[in-house]
Short mmCIF file of C-alpha atoms in Angstrom, two decimals:
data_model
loop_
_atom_site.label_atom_id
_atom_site.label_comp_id
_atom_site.label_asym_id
_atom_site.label_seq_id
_atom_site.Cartn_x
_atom_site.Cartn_y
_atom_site.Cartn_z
CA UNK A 19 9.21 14.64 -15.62
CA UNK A 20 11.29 12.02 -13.33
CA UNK A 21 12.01 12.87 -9.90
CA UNK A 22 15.00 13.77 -8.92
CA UNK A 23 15.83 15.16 -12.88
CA UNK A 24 16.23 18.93 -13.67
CA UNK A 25 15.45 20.91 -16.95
CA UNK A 26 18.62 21.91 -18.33
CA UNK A 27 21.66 21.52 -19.45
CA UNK A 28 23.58 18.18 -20.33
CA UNK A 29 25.35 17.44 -16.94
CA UNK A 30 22.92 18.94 -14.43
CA UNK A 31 21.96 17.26 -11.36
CA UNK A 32 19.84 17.62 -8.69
CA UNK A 33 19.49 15.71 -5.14
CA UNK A 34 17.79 15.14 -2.00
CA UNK A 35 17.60 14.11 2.10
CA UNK A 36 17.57 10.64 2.55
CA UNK A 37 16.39 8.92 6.06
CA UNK A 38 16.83 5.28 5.59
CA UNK A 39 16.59 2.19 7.54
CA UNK A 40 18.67 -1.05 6.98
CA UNK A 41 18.33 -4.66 8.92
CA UNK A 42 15.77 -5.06 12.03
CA UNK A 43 17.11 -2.57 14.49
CA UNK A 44 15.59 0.36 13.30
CA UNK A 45 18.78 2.18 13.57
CA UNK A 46 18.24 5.20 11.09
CA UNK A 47 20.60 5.94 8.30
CA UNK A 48 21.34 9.77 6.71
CA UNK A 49 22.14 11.30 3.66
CA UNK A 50 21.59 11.99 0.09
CA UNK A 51 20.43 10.82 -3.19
CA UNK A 52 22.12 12.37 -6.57
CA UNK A 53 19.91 12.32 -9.68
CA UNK A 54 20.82 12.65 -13.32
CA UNK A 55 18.96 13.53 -16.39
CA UNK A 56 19.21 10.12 -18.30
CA UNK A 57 17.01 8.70 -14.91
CA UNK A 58 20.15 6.95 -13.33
CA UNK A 59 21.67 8.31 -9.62
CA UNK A 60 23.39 7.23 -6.43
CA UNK A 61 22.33 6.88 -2.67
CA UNK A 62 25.36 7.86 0.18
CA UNK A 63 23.69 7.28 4.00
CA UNK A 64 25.62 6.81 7.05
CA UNK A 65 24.38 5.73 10.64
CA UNK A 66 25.23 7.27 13.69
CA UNK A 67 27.28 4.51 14.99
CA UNK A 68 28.99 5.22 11.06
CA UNK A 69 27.58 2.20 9.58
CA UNK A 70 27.44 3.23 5.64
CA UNK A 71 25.58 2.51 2.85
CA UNK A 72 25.68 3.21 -0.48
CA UNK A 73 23.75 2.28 -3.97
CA UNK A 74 23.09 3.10 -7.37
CA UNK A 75 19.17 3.62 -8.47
CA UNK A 76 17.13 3.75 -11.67
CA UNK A 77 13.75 4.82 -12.69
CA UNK A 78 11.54 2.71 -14.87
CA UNK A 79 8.73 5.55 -15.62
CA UNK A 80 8.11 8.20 -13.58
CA UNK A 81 5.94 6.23 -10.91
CA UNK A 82 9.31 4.69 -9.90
CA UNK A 83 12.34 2.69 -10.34
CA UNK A 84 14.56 0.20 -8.50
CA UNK A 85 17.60 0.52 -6.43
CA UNK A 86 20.48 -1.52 -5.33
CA UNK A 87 22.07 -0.80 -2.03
CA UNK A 88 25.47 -2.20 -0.57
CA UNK A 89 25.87 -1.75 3.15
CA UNK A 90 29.75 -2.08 4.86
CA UNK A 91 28.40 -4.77 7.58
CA UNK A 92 27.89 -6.66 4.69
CA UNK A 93 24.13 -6.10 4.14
CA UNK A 94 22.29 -6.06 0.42
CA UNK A 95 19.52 -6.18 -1.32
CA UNK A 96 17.32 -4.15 -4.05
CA UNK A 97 14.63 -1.89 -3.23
CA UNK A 98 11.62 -1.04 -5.02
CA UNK A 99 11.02 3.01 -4.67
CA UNK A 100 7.77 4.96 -5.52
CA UNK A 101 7.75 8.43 -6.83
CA UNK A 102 5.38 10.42 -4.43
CA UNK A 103 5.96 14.18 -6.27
CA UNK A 104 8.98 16.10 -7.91
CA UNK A 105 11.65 14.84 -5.72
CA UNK A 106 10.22 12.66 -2.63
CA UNK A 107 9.41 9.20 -2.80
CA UNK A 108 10.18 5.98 -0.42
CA UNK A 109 11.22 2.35 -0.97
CA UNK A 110 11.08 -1.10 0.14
CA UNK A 111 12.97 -4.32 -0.21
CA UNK A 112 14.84 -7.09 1.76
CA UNK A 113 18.43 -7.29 2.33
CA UNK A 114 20.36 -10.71 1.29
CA UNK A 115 19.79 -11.85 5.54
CA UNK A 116 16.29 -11.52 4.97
CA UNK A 117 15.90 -8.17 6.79
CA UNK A 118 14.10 -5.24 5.60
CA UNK A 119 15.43 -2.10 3.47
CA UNK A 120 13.76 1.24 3.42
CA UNK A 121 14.88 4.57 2.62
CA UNK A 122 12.76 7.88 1.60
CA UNK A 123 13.75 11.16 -0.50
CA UNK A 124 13.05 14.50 -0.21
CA UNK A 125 10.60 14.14 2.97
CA UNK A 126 11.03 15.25 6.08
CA UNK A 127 11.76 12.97 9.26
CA UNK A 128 8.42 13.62 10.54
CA UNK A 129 7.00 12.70 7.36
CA UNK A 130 9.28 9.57 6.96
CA UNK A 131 7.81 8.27 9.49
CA UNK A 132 5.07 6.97 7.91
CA UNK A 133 7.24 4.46 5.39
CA UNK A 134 9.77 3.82 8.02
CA UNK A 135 10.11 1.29 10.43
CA UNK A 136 10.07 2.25 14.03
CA UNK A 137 12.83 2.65 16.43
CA UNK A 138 14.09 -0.03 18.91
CA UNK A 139 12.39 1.44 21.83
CA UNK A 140 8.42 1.58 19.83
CA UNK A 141 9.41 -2.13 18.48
CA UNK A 142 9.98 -3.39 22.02
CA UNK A 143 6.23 -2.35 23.32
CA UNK A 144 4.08 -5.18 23.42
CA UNK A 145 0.67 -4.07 22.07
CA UNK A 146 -2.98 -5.50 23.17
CA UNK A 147 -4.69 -8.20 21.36
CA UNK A 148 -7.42 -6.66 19.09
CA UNK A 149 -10.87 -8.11 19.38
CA UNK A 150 -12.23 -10.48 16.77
CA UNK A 151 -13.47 -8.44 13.86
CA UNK A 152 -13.97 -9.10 9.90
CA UNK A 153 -13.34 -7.19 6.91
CA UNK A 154 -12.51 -7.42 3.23
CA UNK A 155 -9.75 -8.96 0.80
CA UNK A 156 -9.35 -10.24 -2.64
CA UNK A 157 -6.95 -12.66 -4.65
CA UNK A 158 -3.98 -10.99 -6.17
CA UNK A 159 -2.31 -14.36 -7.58
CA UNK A 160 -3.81 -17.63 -8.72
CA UNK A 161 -1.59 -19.58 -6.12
CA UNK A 162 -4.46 -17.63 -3.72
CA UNK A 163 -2.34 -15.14 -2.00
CA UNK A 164 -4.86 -12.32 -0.60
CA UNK A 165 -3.95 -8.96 -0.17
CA UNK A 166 -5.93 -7.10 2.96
CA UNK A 167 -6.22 -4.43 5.50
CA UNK A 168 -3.16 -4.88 8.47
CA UNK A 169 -5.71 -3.53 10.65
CA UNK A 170 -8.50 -6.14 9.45
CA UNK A 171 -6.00 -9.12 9.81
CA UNK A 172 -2.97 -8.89 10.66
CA UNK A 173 -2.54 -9.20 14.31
CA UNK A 174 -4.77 -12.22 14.68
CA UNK A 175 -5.00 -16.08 16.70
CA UNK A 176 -6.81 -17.48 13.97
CA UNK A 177 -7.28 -15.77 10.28
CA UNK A 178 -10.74 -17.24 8.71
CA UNK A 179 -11.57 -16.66 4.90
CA UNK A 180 -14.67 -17.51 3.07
CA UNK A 181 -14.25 -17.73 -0.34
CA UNK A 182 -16.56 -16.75 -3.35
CA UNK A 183 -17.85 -20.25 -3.39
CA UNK A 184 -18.77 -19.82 0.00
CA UNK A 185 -16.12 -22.36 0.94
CA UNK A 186 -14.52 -21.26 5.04
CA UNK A 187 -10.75 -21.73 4.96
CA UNK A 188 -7.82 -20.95 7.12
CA UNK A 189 -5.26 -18.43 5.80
CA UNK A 190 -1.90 -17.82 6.82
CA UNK A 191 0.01 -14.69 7.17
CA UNK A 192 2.41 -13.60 4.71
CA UNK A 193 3.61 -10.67 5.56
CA UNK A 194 2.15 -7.07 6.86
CA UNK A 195 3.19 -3.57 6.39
CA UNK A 196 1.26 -1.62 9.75
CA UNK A 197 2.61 1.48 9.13
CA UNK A 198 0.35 1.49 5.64
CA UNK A 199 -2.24 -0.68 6.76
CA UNK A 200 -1.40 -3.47 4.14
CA UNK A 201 -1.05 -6.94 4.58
CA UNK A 202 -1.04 -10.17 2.56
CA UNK A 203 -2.26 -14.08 3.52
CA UNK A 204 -2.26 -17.21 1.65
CA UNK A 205 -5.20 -19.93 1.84
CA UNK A 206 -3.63 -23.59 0.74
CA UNK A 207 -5.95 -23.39 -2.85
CA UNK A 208 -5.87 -21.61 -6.20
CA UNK A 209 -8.05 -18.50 -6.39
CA UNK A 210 -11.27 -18.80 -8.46
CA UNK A 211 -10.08 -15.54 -10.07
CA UNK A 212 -7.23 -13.12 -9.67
CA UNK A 213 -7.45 -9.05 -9.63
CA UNK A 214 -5.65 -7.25 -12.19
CA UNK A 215 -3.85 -3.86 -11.20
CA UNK A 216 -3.83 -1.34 -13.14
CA UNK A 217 -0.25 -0.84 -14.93
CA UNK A 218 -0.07 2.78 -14.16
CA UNK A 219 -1.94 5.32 -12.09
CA UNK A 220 -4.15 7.16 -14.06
CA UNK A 221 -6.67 8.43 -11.67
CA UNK A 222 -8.02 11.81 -11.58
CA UNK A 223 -10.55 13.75 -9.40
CA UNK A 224 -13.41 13.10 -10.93
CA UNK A 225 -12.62 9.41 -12.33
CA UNK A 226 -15.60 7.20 -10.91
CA UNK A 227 -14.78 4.15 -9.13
CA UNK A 228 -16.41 1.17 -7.93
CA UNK A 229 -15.96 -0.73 -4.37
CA UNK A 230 -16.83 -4.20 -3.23
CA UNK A 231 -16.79 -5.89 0.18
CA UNK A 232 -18.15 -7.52 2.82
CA UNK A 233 -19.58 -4.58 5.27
CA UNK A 234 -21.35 -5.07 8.60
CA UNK A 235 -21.67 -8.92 8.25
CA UNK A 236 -22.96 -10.54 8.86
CA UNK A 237 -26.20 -8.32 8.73
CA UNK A 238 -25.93 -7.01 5.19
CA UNK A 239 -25.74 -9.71 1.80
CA UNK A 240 -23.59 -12.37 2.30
CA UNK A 241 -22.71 -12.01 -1.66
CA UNK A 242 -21.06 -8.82 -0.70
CA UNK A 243 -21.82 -5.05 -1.46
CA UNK A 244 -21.00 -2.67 -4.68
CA UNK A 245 -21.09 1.03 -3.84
CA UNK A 246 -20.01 3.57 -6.57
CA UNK A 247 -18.55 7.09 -6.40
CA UNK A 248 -15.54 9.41 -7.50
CA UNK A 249 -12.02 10.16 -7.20
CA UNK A 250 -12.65 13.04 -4.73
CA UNK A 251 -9.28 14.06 -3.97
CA UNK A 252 -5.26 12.83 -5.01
CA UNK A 253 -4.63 12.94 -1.21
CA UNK A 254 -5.87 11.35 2.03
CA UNK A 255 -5.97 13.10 5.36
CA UNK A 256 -2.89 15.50 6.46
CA UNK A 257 -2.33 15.64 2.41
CA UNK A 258 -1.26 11.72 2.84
CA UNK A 259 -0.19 11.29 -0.69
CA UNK A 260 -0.08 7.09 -0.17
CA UNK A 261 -3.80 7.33 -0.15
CA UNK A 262 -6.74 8.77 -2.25
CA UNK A 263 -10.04 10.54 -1.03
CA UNK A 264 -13.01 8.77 -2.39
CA UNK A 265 -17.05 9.63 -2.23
CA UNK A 266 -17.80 5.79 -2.90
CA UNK A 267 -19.72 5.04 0.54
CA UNK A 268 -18.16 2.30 3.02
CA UNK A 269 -18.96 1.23 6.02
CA UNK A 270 -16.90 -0.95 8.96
CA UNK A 271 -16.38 -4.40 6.70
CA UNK A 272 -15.19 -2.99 3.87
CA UNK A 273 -11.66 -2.45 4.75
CA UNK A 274 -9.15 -4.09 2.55
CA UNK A 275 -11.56 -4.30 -0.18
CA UNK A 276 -10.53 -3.40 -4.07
CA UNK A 277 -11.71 -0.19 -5.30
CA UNK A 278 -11.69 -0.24 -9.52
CA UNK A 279 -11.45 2.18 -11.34
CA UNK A 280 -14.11 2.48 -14.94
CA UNK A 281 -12.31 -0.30 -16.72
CA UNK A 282 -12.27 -2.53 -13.83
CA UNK A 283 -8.72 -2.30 -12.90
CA UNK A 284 -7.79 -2.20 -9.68
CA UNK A 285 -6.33 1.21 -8.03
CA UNK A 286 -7.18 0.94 -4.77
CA UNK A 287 -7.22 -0.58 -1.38
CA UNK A 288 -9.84 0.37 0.94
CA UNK A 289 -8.73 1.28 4.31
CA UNK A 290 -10.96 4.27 6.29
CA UNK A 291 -13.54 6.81 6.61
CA UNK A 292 -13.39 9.77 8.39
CA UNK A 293 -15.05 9.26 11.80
CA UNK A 294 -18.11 11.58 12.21
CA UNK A 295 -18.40 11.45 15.66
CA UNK A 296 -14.51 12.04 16.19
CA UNK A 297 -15.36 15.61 13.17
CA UNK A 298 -18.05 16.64 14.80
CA UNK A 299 -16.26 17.66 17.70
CA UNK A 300 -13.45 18.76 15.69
CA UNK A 301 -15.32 21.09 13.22
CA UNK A 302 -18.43 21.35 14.41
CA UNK A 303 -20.62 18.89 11.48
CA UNK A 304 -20.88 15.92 10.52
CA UNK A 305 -18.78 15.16 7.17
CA UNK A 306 -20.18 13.55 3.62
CA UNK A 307 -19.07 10.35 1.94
CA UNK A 308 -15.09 10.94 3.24
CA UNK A 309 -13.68 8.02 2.59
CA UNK A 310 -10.12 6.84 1.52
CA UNK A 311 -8.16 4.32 -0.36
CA UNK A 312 -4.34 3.15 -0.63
CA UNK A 313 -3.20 3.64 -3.93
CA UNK A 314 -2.50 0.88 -5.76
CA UNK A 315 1.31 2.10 -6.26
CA UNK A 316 1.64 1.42 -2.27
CA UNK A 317 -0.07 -1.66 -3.00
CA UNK A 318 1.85 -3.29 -5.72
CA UNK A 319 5.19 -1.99 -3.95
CA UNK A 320 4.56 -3.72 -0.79
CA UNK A 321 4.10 -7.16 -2.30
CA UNK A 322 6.49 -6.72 -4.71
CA UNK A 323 9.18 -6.12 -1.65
CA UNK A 324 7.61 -9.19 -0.58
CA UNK A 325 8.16 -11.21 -3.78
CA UNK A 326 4.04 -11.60 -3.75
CA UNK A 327 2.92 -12.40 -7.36
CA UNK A 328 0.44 -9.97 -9.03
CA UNK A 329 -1.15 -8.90 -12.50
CA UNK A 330 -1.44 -5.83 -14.19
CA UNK A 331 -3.05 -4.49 -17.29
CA UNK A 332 -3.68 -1.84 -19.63
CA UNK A 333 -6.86 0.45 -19.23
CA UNK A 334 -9.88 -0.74 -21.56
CA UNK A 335 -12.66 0.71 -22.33
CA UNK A 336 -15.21 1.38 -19.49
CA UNK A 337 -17.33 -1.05 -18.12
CA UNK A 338 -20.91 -1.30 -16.75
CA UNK A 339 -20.96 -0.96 -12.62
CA UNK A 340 -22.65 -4.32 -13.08
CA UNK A 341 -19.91 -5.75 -15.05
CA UNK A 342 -17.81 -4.90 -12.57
CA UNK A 343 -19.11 -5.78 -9.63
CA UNK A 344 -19.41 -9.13 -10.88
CA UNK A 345 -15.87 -9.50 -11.88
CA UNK A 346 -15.20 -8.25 -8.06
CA UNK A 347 -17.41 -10.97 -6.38
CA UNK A 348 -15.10 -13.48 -8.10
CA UNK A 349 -11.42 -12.65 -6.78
CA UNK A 350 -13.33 -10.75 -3.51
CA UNK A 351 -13.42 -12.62 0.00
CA UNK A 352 -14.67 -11.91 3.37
CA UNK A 353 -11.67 -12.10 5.89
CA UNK A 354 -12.45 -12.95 9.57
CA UNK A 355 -10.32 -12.08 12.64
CA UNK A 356 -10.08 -14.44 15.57
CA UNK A 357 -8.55 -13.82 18.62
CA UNK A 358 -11.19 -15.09 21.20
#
């Protein structure tokens, strides 16, 4: 069933809150969104200085769709929006001055947070150099764009990549998403091979996937690591719907890695485990293989709102965890951090 649609009659409707945010500011926008049964519906949200904007949106399946939003300063652009249940879901895209668009539906402000930018005053904080770190990526287009980890790379002096060849290159940032952890670079060669999404999300608990990076290096193989496991959960921590629970083990070094699912497709982005040290005080033991993943929905939304090239494809039939991991060493890369 679409979000946003009702079971009914011909004519029925059904809406929801919008928060949005249009331009760099981080001024935030209210209102609502109006959905129809044929998958169509409109977007009203007004500042509280009474800046407006308005848009028409359509879904293309029921993972998402694509809106277009008009703004009276003269702002406008498209937005890509992801279903996240019944009737909530957020979106990204860039107005036609280059700034960002975002809106969500049917969540609250506190839970907007998350896919919104943040407010003049948190933009305006300077915050500290990280130290120099590595971690995982791996080629989502042949013209070698990388997607990552924003926490593995994105606030960085210098960002290093060795490539499956074993080849050290400089990569520059593309863009980076903190508030989801994403981010994307670009090394100045083609990739030796490209990941392929999968073209919808078909993951279950249960589903087995497989994982490949580059943990604790430089200590562990320098060819990289495949760990296995299961869809564990459709939710990350706090019932974060952007992310997925996973029992495939990782350790620091494997963030911003692809996670597969049994066909090889990609549905997944590495990003955490649950600190043990941090649960043992909270519950009182130590958890089990808690691990997590950013869908590959999030994934394929934020480059798409970045105009970042990608492939899907269909499911095929399942492969061998050896199959696998060898198509994974191909398009997977160890991504270095420098700020020294």
């Amino acid at each position: 069933m679409k979000a946003l649609a009702v079971v009914g009659l011909a004519g029925c409707t059904a809406s929801a809150d919008v928060i949005g945010s249009v331009g760099s500011s981080g001024t935030l926008y209210r209102g609502r969104a109006v959905g129809y049964q044929d998958g169509t519906g409109s977007i009203d949200m007004t500042s509280a200085d009474g800046a407006r904007c308005t848009g028409q949106f359509r879904y293309q399946g029921i993972s998402g769709g694509t809106a277009r939003i008009s703004c009276n300063d003269g702002k406008f652009g498209i937005v890509q929006f992801t279903s996240l249940g019944m009737a909530s879901g957020y979106g990204y895209g860039t107005a036609n001055d280059g700034s960002p668009i975002s809106f969500t539906y049917g969540l609250s402000e506190e839970e907007s947070k998350r896919y919104l930018p943040t407010t003049k005053a948190a933009s305006a904080a300077t915050p500290k150099k990280k130290a120099s770190g590595s971690g995982s990526g791996f080629f989502v287009s042949q013209s070698g764009h990388i997607l990552t980890n924003d926490h593995v790379i994105g606030d960085c002096a210098q960002r290093v990549v060795r490539l499956p060849d074993g080849a050290v290159v400089r990569a520059a940032l593309v863009a980076a998403d903190p508030r989801n952890d994403l981010a994307v670079v670009k090394v100045d060669r083609a990739a030796p091979a490209v990941a392929a999404f999968a073209d919808a999300p078909t993951y279950r608990p249960g589903d087995s996937v497989t994982v490949f990076g580059f943990p604790l290096a430089p200590d562990l193989a320098s060819t990289g690591v495949v760990t296995t496991g299961t869809v564990s959960a459709l939710a990350g921590l706090d019932n974060d719907t952007a992310n997925l629970q996973i029992s495939a083990p990782i350790q620091p070094g494997n963030s911003g890695g692809p996670m597969s699912d049994a066909s090889g497709a990609v549905i997944g982005v590495v990003v955490a485990t649950l600190d043990s040290r941090q649960a043992l005080k909270r519950i009182g033991h130590v958890p089990q293989n808690v691990n997590f993943a950013i869908k590959d929905v999030v994934a394929k939304d934020f480059l798409r709102s970045h105009n970042v090239p990608f492939l899907e494809r269909k499911r095929g039939p399942d492969l061998s965890t050896g199959d696998i991991g060898e198509a994974m060493r191909n398009y997977t890369v160890l991504m270095a951090c420098i700020n020294d």
